[in-house]
PDB file of C-alpha atoms and ligand atoms in Angstrom:
ATOM      1  CA  MET A 260     -50.013-200.022 -54.124  1.00  0.00           C
ATOM      2  CA  VAL A 261     -48.853-203.307 -52.637  1.00  0.00           C
ATOM      3  CA  VAL A 262     -52.356-204.702 -52.006  1.00  0.00           C
ATOM      4  CA  GLN A 263     -54.042-203.339 -55.148  1.00  0.00           C
ATOM      5  CA  ASP A 264     -57.419-205.046 -55.787  1.00  0.00           C
ATOM      6  CA  LYS A 265     -57.139-207.256 -52.716  1.00  0.00           C
ATOM      7  CA  VAL A 266     -60.048-207.641 -50.295  1.00  0.00           C
ATOM      8  CA  ALA A 267     -59.101-207.210 -46.642  1.00  0.00           C
ATOM      9  CA  VAL A 268     -61.187-207.803 -43.504  1.00  0.00           C
ATOM     10  CA  ILE A 269     -59.903-206.021 -40.405  1.00  0.00           C
ATOM     11  CA  THR A 270     -61.326-206.453 -36.890  1.00  0.00           C
ATOM     12  CA  GLY A 271     -60.987-203.829 -34.190  1.00  0.00           C
ATOM     13  CA  ALA A 272     -61.027-201.316 -37.046  1.00  0.00           C
ATOM     14  CA  ALA A 273     -62.817-198.567 -35.110  1.00  0.00           C
ATOM     15  CA  SER A 274     -59.693-197.505 -33.242  1.00  0.00           C
ATOM     16  CA  GLY A 275     -55.925-197.622 -32.857  1.00  0.00           C
ATOM     17  CA  ILE A 276     -53.963-200.244 -34.784  1.00  0.00           C
ATOM     18  CA  GLY A 277     -57.025-201.616 -36.604  1.00  0.00           C
ATOM     19  CA  ARG A 278     -58.099-198.198 -37.882  1.00  0.00           C
ATOM     20  CA  GLU A 279     -54.609-197.255 -39.090  1.00  0.00           C
ATOM     21  CA  THR A 280     -54.257-200.634 -40.805  1.00  0.00           C
ATOM     22  CA  ALA A 281     -57.641-200.225 -42.521  1.00  0.00           C
ATOM     23  CA  ARG A 282     -56.531-196.802 -43.792  1.00  0.00           C
ATOM     24  CA  ARG A 283     -53.172-198.126 -44.953  1.00  0.00           C
ATOM     25  CA  TYR A 284     -54.763-201.020 -46.855  1.00  0.00           C
ATOM     26  CA  ALA A 285     -57.253-198.683 -48.560  1.00  0.00           C
ATOM     27  CA  ASP A 286     -54.411-196.267 -49.459  1.00  0.00           C
ATOM     28  CA  HIS A 287     -52.647-199.181 -51.115  1.00  0.00           C
ATOM     29  CA  GLY A 288     -55.624-200.130 -53.276  1.00  0.00           C
ATOM     30  CA  ALA A 289     -57.465-202.761 -51.212  1.00  0.00           C
ATOM     31  CA  SER A 290     -61.217-202.904 -50.635  1.00  0.00           C
ATOM     32  CA  VAL A 291     -61.597-202.985 -46.867  1.00  0.00           C
ATOM     33  CA  VAL A 292     -64.248-204.547 -44.653  1.00  0.00           C
ATOM     34  CA  ALA A 293     -63.816-202.796 -41.313  1.00  0.00           C
ATOM     35  CA  ALA A 294     -65.365-204.698 -38.388  1.00  0.00           C
ATOM     36  CA  ASP A 295     -65.856-203.662 -34.767  1.00  0.00           C
ATOM     37  CA  VAL A 296     -68.396-203.635 -31.926  1.00  0.00           C
ATOM     38  CA  ASP A 297     -68.084-199.857 -31.889  1.00  0.00           C
ATOM     39  CA  ALA A 298     -70.379-198.653 -34.679  1.00  0.00           C
ATOM     40  CA  ASN A 299     -69.578-194.942 -34.209  1.00  0.00           C
ATOM     41  CA  GLY A 300     -65.829-195.480 -34.344  1.00  0.00           C
ATOM     42  CA  GLY A 301     -66.317-197.809 -37.309  1.00  0.00           C
ATOM     43  CA  ALA A 302     -68.269-195.130 -39.180  1.00  0.00           C
ATOM     44  CA  GLU A 303     -65.443-192.658 -38.500  1.00  0.00           C
ATOM     45  CA  THR A 304     -62.918-195.095 -39.963  1.00  0.00           C
ATOM     46  CA  ILE A 305     -65.021-195.472 -43.117  1.00  0.00           C
ATOM     47  CA  GLU A 306     -65.354-191.690 -43.373  1.00  0.00           C
ATOM     48  CA  LEU A 307     -61.569-191.249 -43.109  1.00  0.00           C
ATOM     49  CA  ILE A 308     -60.977-193.869 -45.810  1.00  0.00           C
ATOM     50  CA  LYS A 309     -63.592-192.425 -48.175  1.00  0.00           C
ATOM     51  CA  THR A 310     -62.258-188.883 -47.698  1.00  0.00           C
ATOM     52  CA  ASP A 311     -58.877-190.201 -48.832  1.00  0.00           C
ATOM     53  CA  GLY A 312     -60.544-191.774 -51.903  1.00  0.00           C
ATOM     54  CA  GLY A 313     -60.482-195.390 -50.658  1.00  0.00           C
ATOM     55  CA  GLU A 314     -63.086-198.161 -50.674  1.00  0.00           C
ATOM     56  CA  ALA A 315     -64.446-199.563 -47.409  1.00  0.00           C
ATOM     57  CA  THR A 316     -67.548-201.038 -45.766  1.00  0.00           C
ATOM     58  CA  PHE A 317     -68.275-201.265 -42.038  1.00  0.00           C
ATOM     59  CA  VAL A 318     -69.803-204.392 -40.498  1.00  0.00           C
ATOM     60  CA  GLU A 319     -70.807-204.197 -36.850  1.00  0.00           C
ATOM     61  CA  THR A 320     -69.271-207.360 -35.401  1.00  0.00           C
ATOM     62  CA  ASP A 321     -68.739-208.743 -31.934  1.00  0.00           C
ATOM     63  CA  VAL A 322     -65.900-211.223 -32.401  1.00  0.00           C
ATOM     64  CA  ILE A 323     -67.097-213.366 -29.493  1.00  0.00           C
ATOM     65  CA  ASP A 324     -70.169-214.282 -31.567  1.00  0.00           C
ATOM     66  CA  PRO A 325     -69.344-216.912 -34.206  1.00  0.00           C
ATOM     67  CA  THR A 326     -72.477-216.082 -36.238  1.00  0.00           C
ATOM     68  CA  ALA A 327     -71.454-212.425 -36.393  1.00  0.00           C
ATOM     69  CA  VAL A 328     -67.920-213.387 -37.441  1.00  0.00           C
ATOM     70  CA  GLU A 329     -69.269-215.674 -40.160  1.00  0.00           C
ATOM     71  CA  ASN A 330     -71.467-212.790 -41.362  1.00  0.00           C
ATOM     72  CA  MET A 331     -68.419-210.469 -41.416  1.00  0.00           C
ATOM     73  CA  ILE A 332     -66.557-212.856 -43.717  1.00  0.00           C
ATOM     74  CA  GLU A 333     -69.630-213.419 -45.911  1.00  0.00           C
ATOM     75  CA  THR A 334     -70.044-209.658 -46.268  1.00  0.00           C
ATOM     76  CA  ALA A 335     -66.527-209.394 -47.703  1.00  0.00           C
ATOM     77  CA  VAL A 336     -67.110-212.183 -50.216  1.00  0.00           C
ATOM     78  CA  GLU A 337     -70.582-210.946 -51.186  1.00  0.00           C
ATOM     79  CA  THR A 338     -69.625-207.257 -51.422  1.00  0.00           C
ATOM     80  CA  TYR A 339     -66.211-207.538 -53.036  1.00  0.00           C
ATOM     81  CA  GLY A 340     -66.198-211.087 -54.435  1.00  0.00           C
ATOM     82  CA  ASP A 341     -63.144-212.391 -52.568  1.00  0.00           C
ATOM     83  CA  LEU A 342     -61.174-212.609 -49.324  1.00  0.00           C
ATOM     84  CA  ASP A 343     -57.420-212.092 -49.618  1.00  0.00           C
ATOM     85  CA  VAL A 344     -56.411-210.735 -46.222  1.00  0.00           C
ATOM     86  CA  LEU A 345     -57.841-211.159 -42.741  1.00  0.00           C
ATOM     87  CA  PHE A 346     -56.406-209.135 -39.857  1.00  0.00           C
ATOM     88  CA  ASN A 347     -57.697-210.546 -36.547  1.00  0.00           C
ATOM     89  CA  ASN A 348     -56.844-207.577 -34.388  1.00  0.00           C
ATOM     90  CA  ALA A 349     -59.752-206.836 -32.007  1.00  0.00           C
ATOM     91  CA  GLY A 350     -58.613-207.155 -28.423  1.00  0.00           C
ATOM     92  CA  ILE A 351     -59.068-205.884 -24.891  1.00  0.00           C
ATOM     93  CA  GLU A 352     -56.576-205.520 -22.086  1.00  0.00           C
ATOM     94  CA  GLY A 353     -58.898-206.580 -19.245  1.00  0.00           C
ATOM     95  CA  PRO A 354     -58.370-205.324 -15.722  1.00  0.00           C
ATOM     96  CA  LEU A 355     -55.004-204.124 -14.457  1.00  0.00           C
ATOM     97  CA  ALA A 356     -54.482-206.326 -11.405  1.00  0.00           C
ATOM     98  CA  GLU A 357     -52.093-208.917 -10.059  1.00  0.00           C
ATOM     99  CA  LEU A 358     -53.242-212.443 -10.866  1.00  0.00           C
ATOM    100  CA  ALA A 359     -54.812-213.277  -7.510  1.00  0.00           C
ATOM    101  CA  GLU A 360     -56.830-210.075  -7.645  1.00  0.00           C
ATOM    102  CA  TRP A 361     -58.609-210.912 -10.930  1.00  0.00           C
ATOM    103  CA  GLU A 362     -62.320-211.552 -10.357  1.00  0.00           C
ATOM    104  CA  ASP A 363     -63.934-214.623 -11.962  1.00  0.00           C
ATOM    105  CA  ASP A 364     -66.141-212.525 -14.215  1.00  0.00           C
ATOM    106  CA  GLU A 365     -63.136-210.547 -15.531  1.00  0.00           C
ATOM    107  CA  ILE A 366     -61.439-213.620 -16.993  1.00  0.00           C
ATOM    108  CA  ASP A 367     -63.891-214.771 -19.662  1.00  0.00           C
ATOM    109  CA  PRO A 368     -64.194-211.537 -21.688  1.00  0.00           C
ATOM    110  CA  VAL A 369     -60.417-211.434 -22.183  1.00  0.00           C
ATOM    111  CA  ILE A 370     -60.314-215.067 -23.322  1.00  0.00           C
ATOM    112  CA  ASP A 371     -63.471-214.716 -25.426  1.00  0.00           C
ATOM    113  CA  ILE A 372     -62.350-211.632 -27.346  1.00  0.00           C
ATOM    114  CA  ASN A 373     -58.568-212.070 -27.562  1.00  0.00           C
ATOM    115  CA  LEU A 374     -58.399-215.825 -28.112  1.00  0.00           C
ATOM    116  CA  LYS A 375     -61.755-217.285 -29.135  1.00  0.00           C
ATOM    117  CA  GLY A 376     -62.472-214.211 -31.279  1.00  0.00           C
ATOM    118  CA  VAL A 377     -59.251-214.828 -33.214  1.00  0.00           C
ATOM    119  CA  PHE A 378     -60.126-218.523 -33.529  1.00  0.00           C
ATOM    120  CA  TYR A 379     -63.560-217.736 -35.015  1.00  0.00           C
ATOM    121  CA  GLY A 380     -62.024-215.237 -37.430  1.00  0.00           C
ATOM    122  CA  MET A 381     -59.523-217.851 -38.551  1.00  0.00           C
ATOM    123  CA  LYS A 382     -62.160-220.591 -38.822  1.00  0.00           C
ATOM    124  CA  TYR A 383     -64.509-218.648 -41.097  1.00  0.00           C
ATOM    125  CA  GLY A 384     -61.697-216.782 -42.843  1.00  0.00           C
ATOM    126  CA  ILE A 385     -59.928-220.039 -43.718  1.00  0.00           C
ATOM    127  CA  GLU A 386     -63.178-221.567 -44.999  1.00  0.00           C
ATOM    128  CA  ALA A 387     -63.611-218.604 -47.346  1.00  0.00           C
ATOM    129  CA  MET A 388     -59.958-218.594 -48.420  1.00  0.00           C
ATOM    130  CA  LEU A 389     -60.095-222.304 -49.214  1.00  0.00           C
ATOM    131  CA  ALA A 390     -63.004-221.548 -51.538  1.00  0.00           C
ATOM    132  CA  THR A 391     -61.444-218.448 -53.134  1.00  0.00           C
ATOM    133  CA  GLY A 392     -57.896-219.704 -53.686  1.00  0.00           C
ATOM    134  CA  GLY A 393     -55.826-218.774 -50.640  1.00  0.00           C
ATOM    135  CA  GLY A 394     -54.916-215.655 -48.714  1.00  0.00           C
ATOM    136  CA  SER A 395     -53.015-214.168 -45.814  1.00  0.00           C
ATOM    137  CA  ILE A 396     -54.137-214.100 -42.185  1.00  0.00           C
ATOM    138  CA  ILE A 397     -52.442-211.842 -39.665  1.00  0.00           C
ATOM    139  CA  ASN A 398     -53.272-212.088 -35.963  1.00  0.00           C
ATOM    140  CA  THR A 399     -52.473-209.407 -33.419  1.00  0.00           C
ATOM    141  CA  SER A 400     -50.500-210.919 -30.585  1.00  0.00           C
ATOM    142  CA  SER A 401     -48.281-208.807 -28.301  1.00  0.00           C
ATOM    143  CA  VAL A 402     -44.817-208.644 -26.799  1.00  0.00           C
ATOM    144  CA  GLY A 403     -46.795-209.878 -23.779  1.00  0.00           C
ATOM    145  CA  ALA A 404     -46.736-213.314 -25.456  1.00  0.00           C
ATOM    146  CA  ALA A 405     -42.951-213.399 -25.072  1.00  0.00           C
ATOM    147  CA  VAL A 406     -42.429-211.660 -21.724  1.00  0.00           C
ATOM    148  CA  GLY A 407     -44.622-211.031 -18.713  1.00  0.00           C
ATOM    149  CA  ILE A 408     -46.489-207.745 -18.383  1.00  0.00           C
ATOM    150  CA  ASN A 409     -47.256-207.080 -14.756  1.00  0.00           C
ATOM    151  CA  GLY A 410     -50.943-206.662 -14.021  1.00  0.00           C
ATOM    152  CA  ARG A 411     -52.008-208.374 -17.256  1.00  0.00           C
ATOM    153  CA  SER A 412     -51.619-212.111 -16.639  1.00  0.00           C
ATOM    154  CA  MET A 413     -54.636-213.371 -18.571  1.00  0.00           C
ATOM    155  CA  TYR A 414     -54.012-210.882 -21.375  1.00  0.00           C
ATOM    156  CA  CYS A 415     -50.487-212.336 -21.760  1.00  0.00           C
ATOM    157  CA  ALA A 416     -51.905-215.879 -21.685  1.00  0.00           C
ATOM    158  CA  THR A 417     -54.341-215.112 -24.514  1.00  0.00           C
ATOM    159  CA  LYS A 418     -51.562-213.632 -26.646  1.00  0.00           C
ATOM    160  CA  VAL A 419     -49.439-216.777 -26.159  1.00  0.00           C
ATOM    161  CA  GLY A 420     -52.557-218.640 -27.313  1.00  0.00           C
ATOM    162  CA  VAL A 421     -52.814-216.465 -30.423  1.00  0.00           C
ATOM    163  CA  ASN A 422     -49.270-217.474 -31.374  1.00  0.00           C
ATOM    164  CA  GLY A 423     -50.217-221.130 -30.905  1.00  0.00           C
ATOM    165  CA  LEU A 424     -53.195-220.737 -33.245  1.00  0.00           C
ATOM    166  CA  THR A 425     -50.946-218.958 -35.750  1.00  0.00           C
ATOM    167  CA  ARG A 426     -48.286-221.682 -35.789  1.00  0.00           C
ATOM    168  CA  ALA A 427     -50.690-224.624 -36.010  1.00  0.00           C
ATOM    169  CA  ALA A 428     -52.827-223.079 -38.755  1.00  0.00           C
ATOM    170  CA  ALA A 429     -49.717-221.990 -40.687  1.00  0.00           C
ATOM    171  CA  ILE A 430     -48.626-225.583 -41.120  1.00  0.00           C
ATOM    172  CA  GLU A 431     -52.134-226.960 -41.600  1.00  0.00           C
ATOM    173  CA  TYR A 432     -52.881-224.639 -44.526  1.00  0.00           C
ATOM    174  CA  ALA A 433     -49.444-223.974 -46.051  1.00  0.00           C
ATOM    175  CA  ARG A 434     -50.259-226.198 -49.050  1.00  0.00           C
ATOM    176  CA  ASP A 435     -53.547-224.380 -49.583  1.00  0.00           C
ATOM    177  CA  ASP A 436     -51.775-221.053 -50.208  1.00  0.00           C
ATOM    178  CA  ILE A 437     -53.012-219.669 -46.916  1.00  0.00           C
ATOM    179  CA  ARG A 438     -50.310-217.945 -44.890  1.00  0.00           C
ATOM    180  CA  VAL A 439     -50.800-217.236 -41.189  1.00  0.00           C
ATOM    181  CA  ASN A 440     -48.575-214.891 -39.186  1.00  0.00           C
ATOM    182  CA  SER A 441     -48.690-212.889 -35.962  1.00  0.00           C
ATOM    183  CA  VAL A 442     -47.607-209.341 -35.266  1.00  0.00           C
ATOM    184  CA  LEU A 443     -46.334-208.566 -31.771  1.00  0.00           C
ATOM    185  CA  PRO A 444     -46.709-204.848 -31.117  1.00  0.00           C
ATOM    186  CA  GLY A 445     -44.720-203.325 -28.298  1.00  0.00           C
ATOM    187  CA  THR A 446     -46.159-200.351 -26.455  1.00  0.00           C
ATOM    188  CA  THR A 447     -48.059-198.507 -29.166  1.00  0.00           C
ATOM    189  CA  ASP A 448     -49.710-195.126 -28.931  1.00  0.00           C
ATOM    190  CA  THR A 449     -53.431-196.020 -29.083  1.00  0.00           C
ATOM    191  CA  PRO A 450     -56.491-195.533 -26.849  1.00  0.00           C
ATOM    192  CA  MET A 451     -55.701-198.921 -25.230  1.00  0.00           C
ATOM    193  CA  ILE A 452     -52.330-197.737 -23.999  1.00  0.00           C
ATOM    194  CA  HIS A 453     -53.712-194.376 -22.921  1.00  0.00           C
ATOM    195  CA  ARG A 454     -56.211-196.243 -20.692  1.00  0.00           C
ATOM    196  CA  SER A 455     -53.317-198.254 -19.324  1.00  0.00           C
ATOM    197  CA  ASP A 456     -51.272-195.112 -18.596  1.00  0.00           C
ATOM    198  CA  ASP A 457     -54.162-193.790 -16.550  1.00  0.00           C
ATOM    199  CA  GLU A 458     -54.486-197.028 -14.564  1.00  0.00           C
ATOM    200  CA  ARG A 459     -50.817-197.672 -13.716  1.00  0.00           C
ATOM    201  CA  GLN A 460     -50.453-195.782 -10.503  1.00  0.00           C
ATOM    202  CA  SER A 461     -49.347-198.339  -7.946  1.00  0.00           C
ATOM    203  CA  GLU A 462     -45.733-199.489  -7.698  1.00  0.00           C
ATOM    204  CA  ARG A 463     -46.786-203.126  -8.225  1.00  0.00           C
ATOM    205  CA  THR A 464     -48.467-202.460 -11.546  1.00  0.00           C
ATOM    206  CA  GLU A 465     -45.982-199.854 -12.797  1.00  0.00           C
ATOM    207  CA  LEU A 466     -44.365-200.716 -16.119  1.00  0.00           C
ATOM    208  CA  ASN A 467     -40.606-200.234 -15.936  1.00  0.00           C
ATOM    209  CA  ALA A 468     -39.708-201.655 -19.323  1.00  0.00           C
ATOM    210  CA  SER A 469     -38.788-199.434 -22.243  1.00  0.00           C
ATOM    211  CA  ASP A 470     -37.938-199.979 -25.901  1.00  0.00           C
ATOM    212  CA  ALA A 471     -34.362-199.882 -27.171  1.00  0.00           C
ATOM    213  CA  MET A 472     -35.484-197.191 -29.599  1.00  0.00           C
ATOM    214  CA  GLU A 473     -36.575-193.866 -28.203  1.00  0.00           C
ATOM    215  CA  GLY A 474     -40.248-193.107 -27.626  1.00  0.00           C
ATOM    216  CA  ARG A 475     -43.299-195.247 -28.273  1.00  0.00           C
ATOM    217  CA  GLY A 476     -44.449-197.085 -31.343  1.00  0.00           C
ATOM    218  CA  LYS A 477     -47.169-195.611 -33.520  1.00  0.00           C
ATOM    219  CA  PRO A 478     -50.161-197.598 -34.838  1.00  0.00           C
ATOM    220  CA  GLU A 479     -49.043-196.677 -38.391  1.00  0.00           C
ATOM    221  CA  GLN A 480     -45.810-198.605 -37.811  1.00  0.00           C
ATOM    222  CA  VAL A 481     -47.710-201.764 -36.860  1.00  0.00           C
ATOM    223  CA  ALA A 482     -49.966-201.180 -39.884  1.00  0.00           C
ATOM    224  CA  GLU A 483     -46.892-201.189 -42.172  1.00  0.00           C
ATOM    225  CA  ALA A 484     -45.885-204.637 -40.902  1.00  0.00           C
ATOM    226  CA  VAL A 485     -49.441-205.909 -41.406  1.00  0.00           C
ATOM    227  CA  LEU A 486     -49.443-204.443 -44.922  1.00  0.00           C
ATOM    228  CA  PHE A 487     -46.246-206.316 -45.742  1.00  0.00           C
ATOM    229  CA  LEU A 488     -47.568-209.609 -44.323  1.00  0.00           C
ATOM    230  CA  GLY A 489     -50.805-209.214 -46.278  1.00  0.00           C
ATOM    231  CA  SER A 490     -49.030-208.421 -49.541  1.00  0.00           C
ATOM    232  CA  ASP A 491     -47.463-210.838 -52.009  1.00  0.00           C
ATOM    233  CA  ARG A 492     -44.070-209.402 -51.042  1.00  0.00           C
ATOM    234  CA  SER A 493     -44.128-211.759 -48.043  1.00  0.00           C
ATOM    235  CA  ASP A 494     -45.264-214.802 -50.038  1.00  0.00           C
ATOM    236  CA  ARG A 495     -42.691-217.163 -48.463  1.00  0.00           C
ATOM    237  CA  ILE A 496     -43.389-216.036 -44.910  1.00  0.00           C
ATOM    238  CA  THR A 497     -45.764-218.078 -42.774  1.00  0.00           C
ATOM    239  CA  GLY A 498     -45.939-219.098 -39.119  1.00  0.00           C
ATOM    240  CA  VAL A 499     -43.775-216.217 -37.869  1.00  0.00           C
ATOM    241  CA  GLU A 500     -44.116-213.822 -34.957  1.00  0.00           C
ATOM    242  CA  LEU A 501     -43.088-210.383 -36.175  1.00  0.00           C
ATOM    243  CA  ALA A 502     -42.341-207.996 -33.314  1.00  0.00           C
ATOM    244  CA  VAL A 503     -42.932-204.294 -33.982  1.00  0.00           C
ATOM    245  CA  ASP A 504     -41.471-203.173 -30.710  1.00  0.00           C
ATOM    246  CA  GLY A 505     -38.515-200.825 -31.214  1.00  0.00           C
ATOM    247  CA  GLY A 506     -36.129-203.522 -29.985  1.00  0.00           C
ATOM    248  CA  PHE A 507     -37.965-204.141 -26.714  1.00  0.00           C
ATOM    249  CA  LEU A 508     -37.759-207.941 -26.889  1.00  0.00           C
ATOM    250  CA  ALA A 509     -34.087-207.834 -27.873  1.00  0.00           C
ATOM    251  CA  SER A 510     -33.212-205.736 -24.831  1.00  0.00           C
ATOM    252  CA  PRO A 511     -31.494-207.316 -21.822  1.00  0.00           C
TER     253      PRO A 511
HETATM  254  N1  LIG B 641     -51.517-200.551 -28.004  1.00  0.00           N
HETATM  255  C1  LIG B 641     -50.590-201.386 -27.591  1.00  0.00           C
HETATM  256  O1  LIG B 641     -49.627-200.986 -26.922  1.00  0.00           O
HETATM  257  C2  LIG B 641     -50.668-202.846 -27.944  1.00  0.00           C
HETATM  258  C3  LIG B 641     -49.537-203.639 -27.692  1.00  0.00           C
HETATM  259  C4  LIG B 641     -49.590-204.997 -28.023  1.00  0.00           C
HETATM  260  C5  LIG B 641     -50.732-205.529 -28.595  1.00  0.00           C
HETATM  261  N2  LIG B 641     -51.821-204.722 -28.815  1.00  0.00           N
HETATM  262  C6  LIG B 641     -52.982-205.348 -29.415  1.00  0.00           C
HETATM  263  O2  LIG B 641     -53.371-204.641 -30.566  1.00  0.00           O
HETATM  264  C7  LIG B 641     -54.764-204.835 -30.818  1.00  0.00           C
HETATM  265  C8  LIG B 641     -55.406-203.512 -31.081  1.00  0.00           C
HETATM  266  O3  LIG B 641     -55.285-202.721 -29.916  1.00  0.00           O
HETATM  267  P1  LIG B 641     -55.237-201.123 -29.912  1.00  0.00           P
HETATM  268  O4  LIG B 641     -54.044-200.746 -29.143  1.00  0.00           O
HETATM  269  O5  LIG B 641     -55.452-200.601 -31.270  1.00  0.00           O
HETATM  270  O6  LIG B 641     -56.497-200.866 -28.953  1.00  0.00           O
HETATM  271  P2  LIG B 641     -57.832-200.008 -29.111  1.00  0.00           P
HETATM  272  O7  LIG B 641     -58.525-200.159 -27.813  1.00  0.00           O
HETATM  273  O8  LIG B 641     -57.500-198.650 -29.610  1.00  0.00           O
HETATM  274  O9  LIG B 641     -58.639-200.779 -30.274  1.00  0.00           O
HETATM  275  C9  LIG B 641     -59.209-202.042 -30.061  1.00  0.00           C
HETATM  276  C10 LIG B 641     -60.477-202.140 -30.904  1.00  0.00           C
HETATM  277  O10 LIG B 641     -61.041-203.454 -30.706  1.00  0.00           O
HETATM  278  C11 LIG B 641     -62.440-203.302 -30.613  1.00  0.00           C
HETATM  279  N3  LIG B 641     -63.058-204.421 -29.912  1.00  0.00           N
HETATM  280  C12 LIG B 641     -63.010-204.700 -28.589  1.00  0.00           C
HETATM  281  N4  LIG B 641     -63.766-205.778 -28.310  1.00  0.00           N
HETATM  282  C13 LIG B 641     -64.299-206.192 -29.482  1.00  0.00           C
HETATM  283  C14 LIG B 641     -65.176-207.241 -29.852  1.00  0.00           C
HETATM  284  N5  LIG B 641     -65.685-208.072 -28.931  1.00  0.00           N
HETATM  285  N6  LIG B 641     -65.510-207.388 -31.155  1.00  0.00           N
HETATM  286  C15 LIG B 641     -65.042-206.517 -32.091  1.00  0.00           C
HETATM  287  N7  LIG B 641     -64.229-205.494 -31.801  1.00  0.00           N
HETATM  288  C16 LIG B 641     -63.868-205.320 -30.506  1.00  0.00           C
HETATM  289  C17 LIG B 641     -62.635-201.991 -29.862  1.00  0.00           C
HETATM  290  O11 LIG B 641     -63.955-201.469 -30.027  1.00  0.00           O
HETATM  291  C18 LIG B 641     -61.554-201.127 -30.493  1.00  0.00           C
HETATM  292  O12 LIG B 641     -62.046-200.443 -31.640  1.00  0.00           O
HETATM  293  C19 LIG B 641     -55.300-205.596 -29.597  1.00  0.00           C
HETATM  294  O13 LIG B 641     -55.409-206.978 -29.907  1.00  0.00           O
HETATM  295  C20 LIG B 641     -54.226-205.380 -28.557  1.00  0.00           C
HETATM  296  O14 LIG B 641     -54.187-206.409 -27.603  1.00  0.00           O
HETATM  297  C21 LIG B 641     -51.809-203.398 -28.505  1.00  0.00           C
END
């Protein structure tokens, strides 16, 4: 029970990595505020947590809307009296296309959700944590922040941006007991990657990279890293980029 009695807000909690992290936090004794634009998926996450005997509340939240993000944070503080952990995880992959093929109207949603959405979460999360005595923020970046992923140029750019936000905020708030770290999942078995599998048919967008370890990562394995970074067991760790990638980034 490494996060017993902590209050955790998790975005993108209706699916994949966010859902598994919400379940893992609840299993380990946290009260969870699960946020997502997908209300049906969010309700399913809450149902799974409650069936397992955990505590969770869903807040429908579009992370591109600062008012909605502020409301998400307020809900945690009003419902559970605190904010200890914030996992800014909601993200989209955008189109699968070489850079010059991206249409103008495909660029903004990727920046708005993956980068500005994380910024808003941090802004309102930090405000609350300053008032409640500190906490831990974890942002979902990607191995695509460290290497190129063909067909996903703007996605990679936003994930580099997430690491920039993480580093700057980590040093700005280190003396306020607020830690800020990123997780960098490698290819992880979630609906996002299943969509990607379906799309990658042309030679130019094929993904030839593989992890050093066999197989693909599971969302539960990313959730474990997020659990550690949200717990007091990582209380000296801030400003880091923790890859959960089966050795992908270490590979030649
Ligand atoms: N799956 C992978 O291989 C992989 C690898 C590296 C990084 N990531 C990152 O992990 C995170 C989670 O991805 P996943 O694989 O679980 O994908 P997923 O598609 O299964 O889940 C993403 C969730 O984010 C939600 N979301 C999308 N836009 C939103 C918005 N505007 N406001 C609130 N919620 C919104 C979706 O409804 C969905 O529930 C993303 O940031 C993604 O970029 C995934």
